[in-house]
Amino acid sequence: MSETSQRQLGDSDSPIEDALEHAFRRMVDEGTQRLHRGWREVLVTGFFGGTEIAVGVLAYLYVLHETQNPLLAGLAFSIGFLALLLGRSELFTEGFLVPVTTVVAKRASVAQLFKLWGGTLAANLVGGWVLMLLIMTAFPQLHEQTIESAGHYATAPLSAKTFALALLGGMVITLMTRMQHGTDSMLGKVAAAVAGAFMLAGLQMFHSILDSLLIFGALIAGDAPFGYSDWLWWFAYTLVGNILGGLGLVTLLRLLRTKDRLQQERRAVESD
């Protein structure tokens, strides 16, 4: 079907379908606001993101401790994603689809994107470490389970399997973001958060922030057969895999799907 026909059939004159136009507009508007935050807002929002994910980690560990069922524990972890959704905080790996689309649309700069990524990543880790310290102090009965769960990640060597798990981790959370921006229904957004948590934590994919908090908990608990240097190596290749998975397997395809609309947006910015 030609672009002209699409314009005639839709309610708007957009070169993409009305549903995609609505999602595109929502993403660009939200991304513009997020990318124009100052350093204080970036760091505080990222810190809250780390603490809220740590609450999900607590739920994950407690259910896993009681049931030894990672799928049920993955569902329990969805508390963390729900807190992110409803609390409007920021997780580093949620910064792929929306901010990148905004930069490509010329509504923000590459420098602003790197500020958002760098500040959010650091604040997520700091906030998560602080709350894991409190969790390990408050729930000593979870120490053994935390060390066991963290060992699955911290001691994993770089291989085709582990890098694929990191790629899938980045893809799943970016897909979750895409689903949440594709609907106005809060029930739909909640369902996407639960589904993302089930896939990510329940299937033990590699996620640079979530799994780092597990590792931090184990290191704080003591007697872990690994150290911060092991975490740093695991974190480095997992971070690269998450970025490639989120950008290459979801964001890039979304940009190609809305190419005509992006070009229209860029022309509008240039003409302002």
mmCIF file with all atom_site columns, N, CA, C and O in Angstrom, residues 1 31 54-55 103 115 153 170 174 181 185 216 244 255:
data_model
loop_
_atom_site.group_PDB
_atom_site.id
_atom_site.type_symbol
_atom_site.label_atom_id
_atom_site.label_alt_id
_atom_site.label_comp_id
_atom_site.label_asym_id
_atom_site.label_entity_id
_atom_site.label_seq_id
_atom_site.pdbx_PDB_ins_code
_atom_site.Cartn_x
_atom_site.Cartn_y
_atom_site.Cartn_z
_atom_site.occupancy
_atom_site.B_iso_or_equiv
_atom_site.pdbx_formal_charge
_atom_site.auth_seq_id
_atom_site.auth_comp_id
_atom_site.auth_asym_id
_atom_site.auth_atom_id
_atom_site.pdbx_PDB_model_num
ATOM 1  N N  . MET A 1 1   ? 0.851  -1.196  0.000  1.00 0.00 ? 1   MET A N  1
ATOM 2  C CA . MET A 1 1   ? 0.000  0.000   0.000  1.00 0.00 ? 1   MET A CA 1
ATOM 3  C C  . MET A 1 1   ? 0.877  1.233   0.000  1.00 0.00 ? 1   MET A C  1
ATOM 4  O O  . MET A 1 1   ? 1.868  1.303   0.706  1.00 0.00 ? 1   MET A O  1
ATOM 5  N N  . GLY A 1 31  ? 10.555 11.153  25.648 1.00 0.00 ? 31  GLY A N  1
ATOM 6  C CA . GLY A 1 31  ? 12.005 11.152  25.508 1.00 0.00 ? 31  GLY A CA 1
ATOM 7  C C  . GLY A 1 31  ? 12.591 12.545  25.576 1.00 0.00 ? 31  GLY A C  1
ATOM 8  O O  . GLY A 1 31  ? 13.666 12.751  26.151 1.00 0.00 ? 31  GLY A O  1
ATOM 9  N N  . ALA A 1 54  ? 15.917 -3.146  43.528 1.00 0.00 ? 54  ALA A N  1
ATOM 10 C CA . ALA A 1 54  ? 16.358 -3.935  44.682 1.00 0.00 ? 54  ALA A CA 1
ATOM 11 C C  . ALA A 1 54  ? 15.171 -4.492  45.462 1.00 0.00 ? 54  ALA A C  1
ATOM 12 O O  . ALA A 1 54  ? 15.249 -5.601  46.016 1.00 0.00 ? 54  ALA A O  1
ATOM 13 N N  . VAL A 1 55  ? 14.065 -3.754  45.517 1.00 0.00 ? 55  VAL A N  1
ATOM 14 C CA . VAL A 1 55  ? 12.852 -4.280  46.155 1.00 0.00 ? 55  VAL A CA 1
ATOM 15 C C  . VAL A 1 55  ? 12.356 -5.504  45.390 1.00 0.00 ? 55  VAL A C  1
ATOM 16 O O  . VAL A 1 55  ? 11.937 -6.507  45.988 1.00 0.00 ? 55  VAL A O  1
ATOM 17 N N  . VAL A 1 103 ? 16.537 11.147  19.946 1.00 0.00 ? 103 VAL A N  1
ATOM 18 C CA . VAL A 1 103 ? 17.760 11.713  19.371 1.00 0.00 ? 103 VAL A CA 1
ATOM 19 C C  . VAL A 1 103 ? 17.727 11.621  17.850 1.00 0.00 ? 103 VAL A C  1
ATOM 20 O O  . VAL A 1 103 ? 18.076 12.584  17.150 1.00 0.00 ? 103 VAL A O  1
ATOM 21 N N  . LYS A 1 115 ? 24.615 11.571  28.660 1.00 0.00 ? 115 LYS A N  1
ATOM 22 C CA . LYS A 1 115 ? 24.420 12.033  30.039 1.00 0.00 ? 115 LYS A CA 1
ATOM 23 C C  . LYS A 1 115 ? 23.360 11.186  30.735 1.00 0.00 ? 115 LYS A C  1
ATOM 24 O O  . LYS A 1 115 ? 23.551 10.761  31.888 1.00 0.00 ? 115 LYS A O  1
ATOM 25 N N  . TYR A 1 153 ? 25.739 -15.859 37.896 1.00 0.00 ? 153 TYR A N  1
ATOM 26 C CA . TYR A 1 153 ? 26.160 -14.762 37.018 1.00 0.00 ? 153 TYR A CA 1
ATOM 27 C C  . TYR A 1 153 ? 27.636 -14.414 37.198 1.00 0.00 ? 153 TYR A C  1
ATOM 28 O O  . TYR A 1 153 ? 28.387 -14.364 36.221 1.00 0.00 ? 153 TYR A O  1
ATOM 29 N N  . GLY A 1 170 ? 18.867 -7.687  27.081 1.00 0.00 ? 170 GLY A N  1
ATOM 30 C CA . GLY A 1 170 ? 18.673 -6.342  26.552 1.00 0.00 ? 170 GLY A CA 1
ATOM 31 C C  . GLY A 1 170 ? 17.464 -6.261  25.640 1.00 0.00 ? 170 GLY A C  1
ATOM 32 O O  . GLY A 1 170 ? 16.720 -5.268  25.651 1.00 0.00 ? 170 GLY A O  1
ATOM 33 N N  . THR A 1 174 ? 13.876 -4.036  26.467 1.00 0.00 ? 174 THR A N  1
ATOM 34 C CA . THR A 1 174 ? 13.522 -3.017  25.487 1.00 0.00 ? 174 THR A CA 1
ATOM 35 C C  . THR A 1 174 ? 12.177 -3.339  24.851 1.00 0.00 ? 174 THR A C  1
ATOM 36 O O  . THR A 1 174 ? 11.378 -2.435  24.564 1.00 0.00 ? 174 THR A O  1
ATOM 37 N N  . HIS A 1 181 ? 4.764  1.454   25.726 1.00 0.00 ? 181 HIS A N  1
ATOM 38 C CA . HIS A 1 181 ? 4.496  2.684   24.983 1.00 0.00 ? 181 HIS A CA 1
ATOM 39 C C  . HIS A 1 181 ? 3.533  2.453   23.827 1.00 0.00 ? 181 HIS A C  1
ATOM 40 O O  . HIS A 1 181 ? 3.145  3.420   23.159 1.00 0.00 ? 181 HIS A O  1
ATOM 41 N N  . SER A 1 185 ? -3.523 1.821   27.993 1.00 0.00 ? 185 SER A N  1
ATOM 42 C CA . SER A 1 185 ? -4.143 1.079   29.099 1.00 0.00 ? 185 SER A CA 1
ATOM 43 C C  . SER A 1 185 ? -3.126 0.797   30.195 1.00 0.00 ? 185 SER A C  1
ATOM 44 O O  . SER A 1 185 ? -2.075 0.203   29.936 1.00 0.00 ? 185 SER A O  1
ATOM 45 N N  . PHE A 1 216 ? 25.990 -7.882  44.327 1.00 0.00 ? 216 PHE A N  1
ATOM 46 C CA . PHE A 1 216 ? 26.298 -6.983  45.443 1.00 0.00 ? 216 PHE A CA 1
ATOM 47 C C  . PHE A 1 216 ? 25.791 -7.575  46.755 1.00 0.00 ? 216 PHE A C  1
ATOM 48 O O  . PHE A 1 216 ? 26.481 -7.522  47.780 1.00 0.00 ? 216 PHE A O  1
ATOM 49 N N  . LEU A 1 244 ? 23.672 -4.046  22.861 1.00 0.00 ? 244 LEU A N  1
ATOM 50 C CA . LEU A 1 244 ? 23.511 -4.565  21.499 1.00 0.00 ? 244 LEU A CA 1
ATOM 51 C C  . LEU A 1 244 ? 22.145 -5.217  21.313 1.00 0.00 ? 244 LEU A C  1
ATOM 52 O O  . LEU A 1 244 ? 21.511 -5.055  20.268 1.00 0.00 ? 244 LEU A O  1
ATOM 53 N N  . LEU A 1 255 ? 13.062 1.844   14.466 1.00 0.00 ? 255 LEU A N  1
ATOM 54 C CA . LEU A 1 255 ? 13.439 3.035   13.710 1.00 0.00 ? 255 LEU A CA 1
ATOM 55 C C  . LEU A 1 255 ? 13.216 2.818   12.212 1.00 0.00 ? 255 LEU A C  1
ATOM 56 O O  . LEU A 1 255 ? 12.754 3.723   11.512 1.00 0.00 ? 255 LEU A O  1
#
